[in-house]
Every structure is written in structure tokens, then in C-alpha cells.
Amino acid sequence: MSVLSDEELDETLLVSNYPQFRLPPRFERFRRQQLLIAEQSAALLSSGTDLVVVEALTGFGKSLLSVMISQLMKCRLLMVVPRIDLQRQFLESFPQAKLLQGRTNFPHGGKDGRRDFPAVTCADCKGKHFCEQTGCDYQEAKSQFLGAQIGVTN
């Protein structure tokens, strides 16, 4: 994978080189800087670099960039965000992602436990066996998250 010059870099080239990647409906187009960083990051990771850190301002499109790189590299993505509202924003943009929140965000006892929520949560559960028997929402979310191509948590 080669790093593209500025003149060669556009969305058409990205789509023709990587047909598996599609721009999510929420976004109108890629920015040139996003495409350049995605190409360079994928090239670095393909050459054996273990970690690539991208630091950018709010609104740059780091989430889109992360999803793009994970798809280019055909690897799983774990998106860690500091706030629940950012988790929701990420899920709106990338509905294929699976969310895992802490056990206090799930009612104890699965669907039957909703009447006691939020007073009693999965954090109050003392045994994994109990949750499996009752169809625990937390265990289900955890299972989906662990098997997902894209996961988001805090």
C-alpha cells in the first residue's frame, strides 16, 4: 500500500482501491485530510507498525476515520469514548456498531427486572449463572459487543 500524493487523493480513488468501504449515509463526502490520514495509517499498520495515534480537533471526523481504517485493514475496531452522549452519537453514525456500557446501566433479571430498575441493576447480580437463566440484558449486550466488527464503550 503506497502513500498517495495530494494530487492523486480523492474519494473516487479510495472507493476504487477499497470497494468494501462505503461512506455512511450521514456523511456527504470524505475530506481530503481524512483520506490522506486513512491511507497513511493503513500503510503504516500494513508495514508492521503496532500503533497509530491520530490527534485532531473536534469535528475533524476521527470516528469516521477510525471506521474507515478498520475497514481498510479488515480488522475489528474498539471505539472508547468518555461520555454516554458520544456513545449515542457514534451509534447514530454507525448503527452496525455494538455498545457495551457498565452493568449499572442494565436492569437485574433481564426483562422481568425492569420494574425494579434503576434501584436494582446487573451490578447487584452476584452470579453469572442467574443472569444466563433469565436472559440478562447485560450478558446479551456483552455477547453482541464481543462478536462485533465495531464496538463502542467508555
mmCIF file of N, CA, C and O in Angstrom, residues 13-82:
data_model
loop_
_atom_site.group_PDB
_atom_site.id
_atom_site.type_symbol
_atom_site.label_atom_id
_atom_site.label_comp_id
_atom_site.label_asym_id
_atom_site.label_seq_id
_atom_site.Cartn_x
_atom_site.Cartn_y
_atom_site.Cartn_z
ATOM 1 N N LEU A 13 -10.780 7.502 -5.949
ATOM 2 C CA LEU A 13 -9.642 6.608 -5.817
ATOM 3 C C LEU A 13 -9.807 5.692 -4.610
ATOM 4 O O LEU A 13 -9.547 4.499 -4.686
ATOM 5 N N LEU A 14 -10.268 6.244 -3.494
ATOM 6 C CA LEU A 14 -10.463 5.426 -2.301
ATOM 7 C C LEU A 14 -11.467 4.313 -2.584
ATOM 8 O O LEU A 14 -11.215 3.151 -2.300
ATOM 9 N N VAL A 15 -12.593 4.675 -3.182
ATOM 10 C CA VAL A 15 -13.639 3.686 -3.444
ATOM 11 C C VAL A 15 -13.168 2.649 -4.459
ATOM 12 O O VAL A 15 -13.447 1.461 -4.329
ATOM 13 N N SER A 16 -12.405 3.062 -5.468
ATOM 14 C CA SER A 16 -11.939 2.085 -6.454
ATOM 15 C C SER A 16 -10.866 1.166 -5.862
ATOM 16 O O SER A 16 -10.805 -0.009 -6.207
ATOM 17 N N ASN A 17 -10.020 1.681 -4.968
ATOM 18 C CA ASN A 17 -8.996 0.848 -4.331
ATOM 19 C C ASN A 17 -9.558 -0.030 -3.216
ATOM 20 O O ASN A 17 -9.021 -1.088 -2.934
ATOM 21 N N TYR A 18 -10.606 0.449 -2.559
ATOM 22 C CA TYR A 18 -11.167 -0.255 -1.403
ATOM 23 C C TYR A 18 -12.683 -0.340 -1.550
ATOM 24 O O TYR A 18 -13.421 0.360 -0.858
ATOM 25 N N PRO A 19 -13.177 -1.177 -2.445
ATOM 26 C CA PRO A 19 -14.622 -1.213 -2.697
ATOM 27 C C PRO A 19 -15.434 -1.661 -1.485
ATOM 28 O O PRO A 19 -16.632 -1.423 -1.425
ATOM 29 N N GLN A 20 -14.779 -2.279 -0.489
ATOM 30 C CA GLN A 20 -15.511 -2.737 0.693
ATOM 31 C C GLN A 20 -15.930 -1.576 1.593
ATOM 32 O O GLN A 20 -16.795 -1.716 2.438
ATOM 33 N N PHE A 21 -15.329 -0.386 1.413
ATOM 34 C CA PHE A 21 -15.674 0.745 2.264
ATOM 35 C C PHE A 21 -16.710 1.617 1.597
ATOM 36 O O PHE A 21 -16.574 2.003 0.446
ATOM 37 N N ARG A 22 -17.757 1.916 2.345
ATOM 38 C CA ARG A 22 -18.792 2.820 1.865
ATOM 39 C C ARG A 22 -18.990 3.921 2.888
ATOM 40 O O ARG A 22 -19.037 3.671 4.092
ATOM 41 N N LEU A 23 -19.131 5.126 2.405
ATOM 42 C CA LEU A 23 -19.362 6.274 3.262
ATOM 43 C C LEU A 23 -20.741 6.140 3.906
ATOM 44 O O LEU A 23 -21.731 5.937 3.203
ATOM 45 N N PRO A 24 -20.838 6.217 5.236
ATOM 46 C CA PRO A 24 -22.149 6.134 5.893
ATOM 47 C C PRO A 24 -23.068 7.250 5.419
ATOM 48 O O PRO A 24 -22.604 8.349 5.081
ATOM 49 N N PRO A 25 -24.379 7.009 5.376
ATOM 50 C CA PRO A 25 -25.333 7.983 4.835
ATOM 51 C C PRO A 25 -25.283 9.360 5.500
ATOM 52 O O PRO A 25 -25.566 10.362 4.860
ATOM 53 N N ARG A 26 -24.900 9.412 6.760
ATOM 54 C CA ARG A 26 -24.878 10.688 7.485
ATOM 55 C C ARG A 26 -23.849 11.670 6.911
ATOM 56 O O ARG A 26 -23.964 12.870 7.082
ATOM 57 N N PHE A 27 -22.840 11.146 6.247
ATOM 58 C CA PHE A 27 -21.746 11.973 5.758
ATOM 59 C C PHE A 27 -21.889 12.223 4.265
ATOM 60 O O PHE A 27 -22.224 11.318 3.504
ATOM 61 N N GLU A 28 -21.633 13.462 3.839
ATOM 62 C CA GLU A 28 -21.773 13.813 2.430
ATOM 63 C C GLU A 28 -20.577 13.359 1.604
ATOM 64 O O GLU A 28 -20.723 12.897 0.480
ATOM 65 N N ARG A 29 -19.383 13.548 2.136
ATOM 66 C CA ARG A 29 -18.182 13.186 1.403
ATOM 67 C C ARG A 29 -17.014 13.086 2.384
ATOM 68 O O ARG A 29 -17.098 13.541 3.509
ATOM 69 N N PHE A 30 -15.943 12.506 1.923
ATOM 70 C CA PHE A 30 -14.708 12.487 2.703
ATOM 71 C C PHE A 30 -13.998 13.819 2.531
ATOM 72 O O PHE A 30 -14.082 14.438 1.471
ATOM 73 N N ARG A 31 -13.281 14.216 3.547
ATOM 74 C CA ARG A 31 -12.393 15.365 3.426
ATOM 75 C C ARG A 31 -11.035 14.858 2.949
ATOM 76 O O ARG A 31 -10.618 13.756 3.280
ATOM 77 N N ARG A 32 -10.339 15.682 2.196
ATOM 78 C CA ARG A 32 -9.030 15.265 1.662
ATOM 79 C C ARG A 32 -8.086 14.831 2.779
ATOM 80 O O ARG A 32 -7.371 13.856 2.650
ATOM 81 N N GLN A 33 -8.109 15.554 3.907
ATOM 82 C CA GLN A 33 -7.217 15.212 5.010
ATOM 83 C C GLN A 33 -7.562 13.846 5.609
ATOM 84 O O GLN A 33 -6.685 13.097 6.029
ATOM 85 N N GLN A 34 -8.850 13.525 5.663
ATOM 86 C CA GLN A 34 -9.265 12.220 6.175
ATOM 87 C C GLN A 34 -8.741 11.096 5.293
ATOM 88 O O GLN A 34 -8.245 10.088 5.787
ATOM 89 N N LEU A 35 -8.869 11.280 3.989
ATOM 90 C CA LEU A 35 -8.402 10.256 3.052
ATOM 91 C C LEU A 35 -6.890 10.072 3.149
ATOM 92 O O LEU A 35 -6.390 8.947 3.142
ATOM 93 N N LEU A 36 -6.187 11.174 3.268
ATOM 94 C CA LEU A 36 -4.736 11.102 3.377
ATOM 95 C C LEU A 36 -4.317 10.381 4.656
ATOM 96 O O LEU A 36 -3.474 9.486 4.625
ATOM 97 N N ILE A 37 -4.927 10.731 5.779
ATOM 98 C CA ILE A 37 -4.594 10.086 7.050
ATOM 99 C C ILE A 37 -4.976 8.604 7.023
ATOM 100 O O ILE A 37 -4.229 7.760 7.511
ATOM 101 N N ALA A 38 -6.120 8.276 6.440
ATOM 102 C CA ALA A 38 -6.531 6.866 6.351
ATOM 103 C C ALA A 38 -5.524 6.070 5.544
ATOM 104 O O ALA A 38 -5.110 4.974 5.944
ATOM 105 N N GLU A 39 -5.131 6.589 4.405
ATOM 106 C CA GLU A 39 -4.170 5.892 3.547
ATOM 107 C C GLU A 39 -2.828 5.737 4.250
ATOM 108 O O GLU A 39 -2.225 4.661 4.246
ATOM 109 N N GLN A 40 -2.349 6.803 4.878
ATOM 110 C CA GLN A 40 -1.060 6.739 5.574
ATOM 111 C C GLN A 40 -1.117 5.797 6.774
ATOM 112 O O GLN A 40 -0.178 5.032 7.012
ATOM 113 N N SER A 41 -2.195 5.847 7.533
ATOM 114 C CA SER A 41 -2.343 4.969 8.698
ATOM 115 C C SER A 41 -2.390 3.505 8.272
ATOM 116 O O SER A 41 -1.741 2.649 8.883
ATOM 117 N N ALA A 42 -3.173 3.208 7.231
ATOM 118 C CA ALA A 42 -3.256 1.834 6.738
ATOM 119 C C ALA A 42 -1.898 1.354 6.239
ATOM 120 O O ALA A 42 -1.504 0.206 6.470
ATOM 121 N N ALA A 43 -1.163 2.243 5.571
ATOM 122 C CA ALA A 43 0.171 1.877 5.084
ATOM 123 C C ALA A 43 1.113 1.578 6.250
ATOM 124 O O ALA A 43 1.864 0.594 6.216
ATOM 125 N N LEU A 44 1.069 2.399 7.283
ATOM 126 C CA LEU A 44 1.914 2.170 8.460
ATOM 127 C C LEU A 44 1.557 0.850 9.144
ATOM 128 O O LEU A 44 2.436 0.060 9.503
ATOM 129 N N LEU A 45 0.272 0.612 9.336
ATOM 130 C CA LEU A 45 -0.162 -0.623 10.001
ATOM 131 C C LEU A 45 0.175 -1.852 9.153
ATOM 132 O O LEU A 45 0.563 -2.888 9.686
ATOM 133 N N SER A 46 0.068 -1.728 7.845
ATOM 134 C CA SER A 46 0.414 -2.848 6.955
ATOM 135 C C SER A 46 1.900 -3.160 6.978
ATOM 136 O O SER A 46 2.311 -4.292 6.753
ATOM 137 N N SER A 47 2.706 -2.137 7.259
ATOM 138 C CA SER A 47 4.161 -2.341 7.270
ATOM 139 C C SER A 47 4.679 -2.828 8.614
ATOM 140 O O SER A 47 5.884 -2.975 8.789
ATOM 141 N N GLY A 48 3.777 -3.068 9.564
ATOM 142 C CA GLY A 48 4.197 -3.631 10.839
ATOM 143 C C GLY A 48 4.159 -2.691 12.023
ATOM 144 O O GLY A 48 4.431 -3.090 13.150
ATOM 145 N N THR A 49 3.807 -1.440 11.809
ATOM 146 C CA THR A 49 3.659 -0.510 12.931
ATOM 147 C C THR A 49 2.519 -1.006 13.816
ATOM 148 O O THR A 49 1.450 -1.350 13.326
ATOM 149 N N ASP A 50 2.763 -1.052 15.118
ATOM 150 C CA ASP A 50 1.766 -1.586 16.051
ATOM 151 C C ASP A 50 0.662 -0.597 16.405
ATOM 152 O O ASP A 50 -0.453 -0.995 16.721
ATOM 153 N N LEU A 51 0.972 0.675 16.380
ATOM 154 C CA LEU A 51 0.028 1.670 16.868
ATOM 155 C C LEU A 51 0.161 2.947 16.059
ATOM 156 O O LEU A 51 1.264 3.417 15.786
ATOM 157 N N VAL A 52 -0.975 3.503 15.691
ATOM 158 C CA VAL A 52 -1.010 4.798 15.033
ATOM 159 C C VAL A 52 -1.929 5.681 15.865
ATOM 160 O O VAL A 52 -3.055 5.292 16.166
ATOM 161 N N VAL A 53 -1.438 6.843 16.266
ATOM 162 C CA VAL A 53 -2.243 7.786 17.039
ATOM 163 C C VAL A 53 -2.570 8.970 16.136
ATOM 164 O O VAL A 53 -1.682 9.563 15.529
ATOM 165 N N VAL A 54 -3.861 9.283 16.065
ATOM 166 C CA VAL A 54 -4.302 10.435 15.291
ATOM 167 C C VAL A 54 -4.923 11.415 16.278
ATOM 168 O O VAL A 54 -5.892 11.091 16.952
ATOM 169 N N GLU A 55 -4.338 12.593 16.352
ATOM 170 C CA GLU A 55 -4.871 13.654 17.206
ATOM 171 C C GLU A 55 -5.397 14.749 16.302
ATOM 172 O O GLU A 55 -4.690 15.211 15.399
ATOM 173 N N ALA A 56 -6.650 15.127 16.529
ATOM 174 C CA ALA A 56 -7.254 16.149 15.681
ATOM 175 C C ALA A 56 -8.325 16.895 16.467
ATOM 176 O O ALA A 56 -8.798 16.418 17.504
ATOM 177 N N LEU A 57 -8.698 18.045 15.950
ATOM 178 C CA LEU A 57 -9.692 18.886 16.605
ATOM 179 C C LEU A 57 -11.076 18.244 16.580
ATOM 180 O O LEU A 57 -11.373 17.375 15.747
ATOM 181 N N THR A 58 -11.947 18.695 17.469
ATOM 182 C CA THR A 58 -13.343 18.291 17.481
ATOM 183 C C THR A 58 -13.958 18.604 16.124
ATOM 184 O O THR A 58 -13.744 19.692 15.582
ATOM 185 N N GLY A 59 -14.694 17.646 15.588
ATOM 186 C CA GLY A 59 -15.357 17.849 14.302
ATOM 187 C C GLY A 59 -14.527 17.462 13.095
ATOM 188 O O GLY A 59 -15.001 17.552 11.965
ATOM 189 N N PHE A 60 -13.304 17.005 13.297
ATOM 190 C CA PHE A 60 -12.441 16.612 12.185
ATOM 191 C C PHE A 60 -12.964 15.365 11.487
ATOM 192 O O PHE A 60 -12.809 15.205 10.284
ATOM 193 N N GLY A 61 -13.586 14.478 12.261
ATOM 194 C CA GLY A 61 -14.068 13.221 11.693
ATOM 195 C C GLY A 61 -13.231 12.037 12.119
ATOM 196 O O GLY A 61 -13.009 11.102 11.339
ATOM 197 N N LYS A 62 -12.768 12.066 13.359
ATOM 198 C CA LYS A 62 -11.922 10.976 13.855
ATOM 199 C C LYS A 62 -12.684 9.653 13.906
ATOM 200 O O LYS A 62 -12.119 8.602 13.621
ATOM 201 N N SER A 63 -13.967 9.707 14.228
ATOM 202 C CA SER A 63 -14.762 8.471 14.272
ATOM 203 C C SER A 63 -14.869 7.854 12.886
ATOM 204 O O SER A 63 -14.643 6.650 12.707
ATOM 205 N N LEU A 64 -15.219 8.668 11.896
ATOM 206 C CA LEU A 64 -15.294 8.187 10.516
ATOM 207 C C LEU A 64 -13.942 7.646 10.080
ATOM 208 O O LEU A 64 -13.850 6.584 9.466
ATOM 209 N N LEU A 65 -12.893 8.361 10.422
ATOM 210 C CA LEU A 65 -11.541 7.950 10.078
ATOM 211 C C LEU A 65 -11.207 6.596 10.696
ATOM 212 O O LEU A 65 -10.647 5.716 10.037
ATOM 213 N N SER A 66 -11.567 6.399 11.948
ATOM 214 C CA SER A 66 -11.290 5.123 12.632
ATOM 215 C C SER A 66 -12.016 3.963 11.967
ATOM 216 O O SER A 66 -11.452 2.890 11.761
ATOM 217 N N VAL A 67 -13.291 4.176 11.644
ATOM 218 C CA VAL A 67 -14.067 3.125 10.980
ATOM 219 C C VAL A 67 -13.475 2.834 9.608
ATOM 220 O O VAL A 67 -13.334 1.672 9.210
ATOM 221 N N MET A 68 -13.096 3.887 8.891
ATOM 222 C CA MET A 68 -12.508 3.717 7.562
ATOM 223 C C MET A 68 -11.221 2.883 7.642
ATOM 224 O O MET A 68 -11.040 1.930 6.881
ATOM 225 N N ILE A 69 -10.347 3.216 8.587
ATOM 226 C CA ILE A 69 -9.078 2.490 8.721
ATOM 227 C C ILE A 69 -9.334 1.035 9.101
ATOM 228 O O ILE A 69 -8.715 0.125 8.542
ATOM 229 N N SER A 70 -10.276 0.794 10.017
ATOM 230 C CA SER A 70 -10.553 -0.601 10.415
ATOM 231 C C SER A 70 -11.083 -1.410 9.240
ATOM 232 O O SER A 70 -10.761 -2.588 9.094
ATOM 233 N N GLN A 71 -11.873 -0.780 8.389
ATOM 234 C CA GLN A 71 -12.381 -1.497 7.224
ATOM 235 C C GLN A 71 -11.291 -1.701 6.173
ATOM 236 O O GLN A 71 -11.226 -2.750 5.543
ATOM 237 N N LEU A 72 -10.432 -0.710 5.995
ATOM 238 C CA LEU A 72 -9.326 -0.867 5.051
ATOM 239 C C LEU A 72 -8.397 -1.990 5.494
ATOM 240 O O LEU A 72 -7.887 -2.748 4.675
ATOM 241 N N MET A 73 -8.186 -2.092 6.801
ATOM 242 C CA MET A 73 -7.270 -3.087 7.358
ATOM 243 C C MET A 73 -7.964 -4.427 7.624
ATOM 244 O O MET A 73 -7.318 -5.393 8.000
ATOM 245 N N LYS A 74 -9.290 -4.458 7.450
ATOM 246 C CA LYS A 74 -10.079 -5.673 7.732
ATOM 247 C C LYS A 74 -9.819 -6.167 9.151
ATOM 248 O O LYS A 74 -9.538 -7.341 9.398
ATOM 249 N N CYS A 75 -9.912 -5.229 10.092
ATOM 250 C CA CYS A 75 -9.717 -5.588 11.500
ATOM 251 C C CYS A 75 -10.857 -5.004 12.333
ATOM 252 O O CYS A 75 -11.604 -4.150 11.872
ATOM 253 N N ARG A 76 -10.973 -5.501 13.548
ATOM 254 C CA ARG A 76 -12.010 -5.026 14.459
ATOM 255 C C ARG A 76 -11.618 -3.677 15.033
ATOM 256 O O ARG A 76 -10.446 -3.339 15.126
ATOM 257 N N LEU A 77 -12.625 -2.902 15.414
ATOM 258 C CA LEU A 77 -12.405 -1.573 15.959
ATOM 259 C C LEU A 77 -13.074 -1.469 17.319
ATOM 260 O O LEU A 77 -14.247 -1.813 17.472
ATOM 261 N N LEU A 78 -12.327 -1.004 18.293
ATOM 262 C CA LEU A 78 -12.871 -0.676 19.607
ATOM 263 C C LEU A 78 -12.802 0.828 19.751
ATOM 264 O O LEU A 78 -11.719 1.416 19.786
ATOM 265 N N MET A 79 -13.955 1.473 19.804
ATOM 266 C CA MET A 79 -14.024 2.921 19.966
ATOM 267 C C MET A 79 -14.325 3.200 21.430
ATOM 268 O O MET A 79 -15.368 2.783 21.947
ATOM 269 N N VAL A 80 -13.403 3.867 22.102
ATOM 270 C CA VAL A 80 -13.562 4.206 23.512
ATOM 271 C C VAL A 80 -13.818 5.704 23.595
ATOM 272 O O VAL A 80 -13.003 6.504 23.137
ATOM 273 N N VAL A 81 -14.963 6.072 24.153
ATOM 274 C CA VAL A 81 -15.335 7.474 24.272
ATOM 275 C C VAL A 81 -15.643 7.789 25.730
ATOM 276 O O VAL A 81 -16.089 6.918 26.473
ATOM 277 N N PRO A 82 -15.430 9.029 26.153
ATOM 278 C CA PRO A 82 -15.546 9.343 27.579
ATOM 279 C C PRO A 82 -16.963 9.581 28.096
ATOM 280 O O PRO A 82 -17.173 9.567 29.304
#
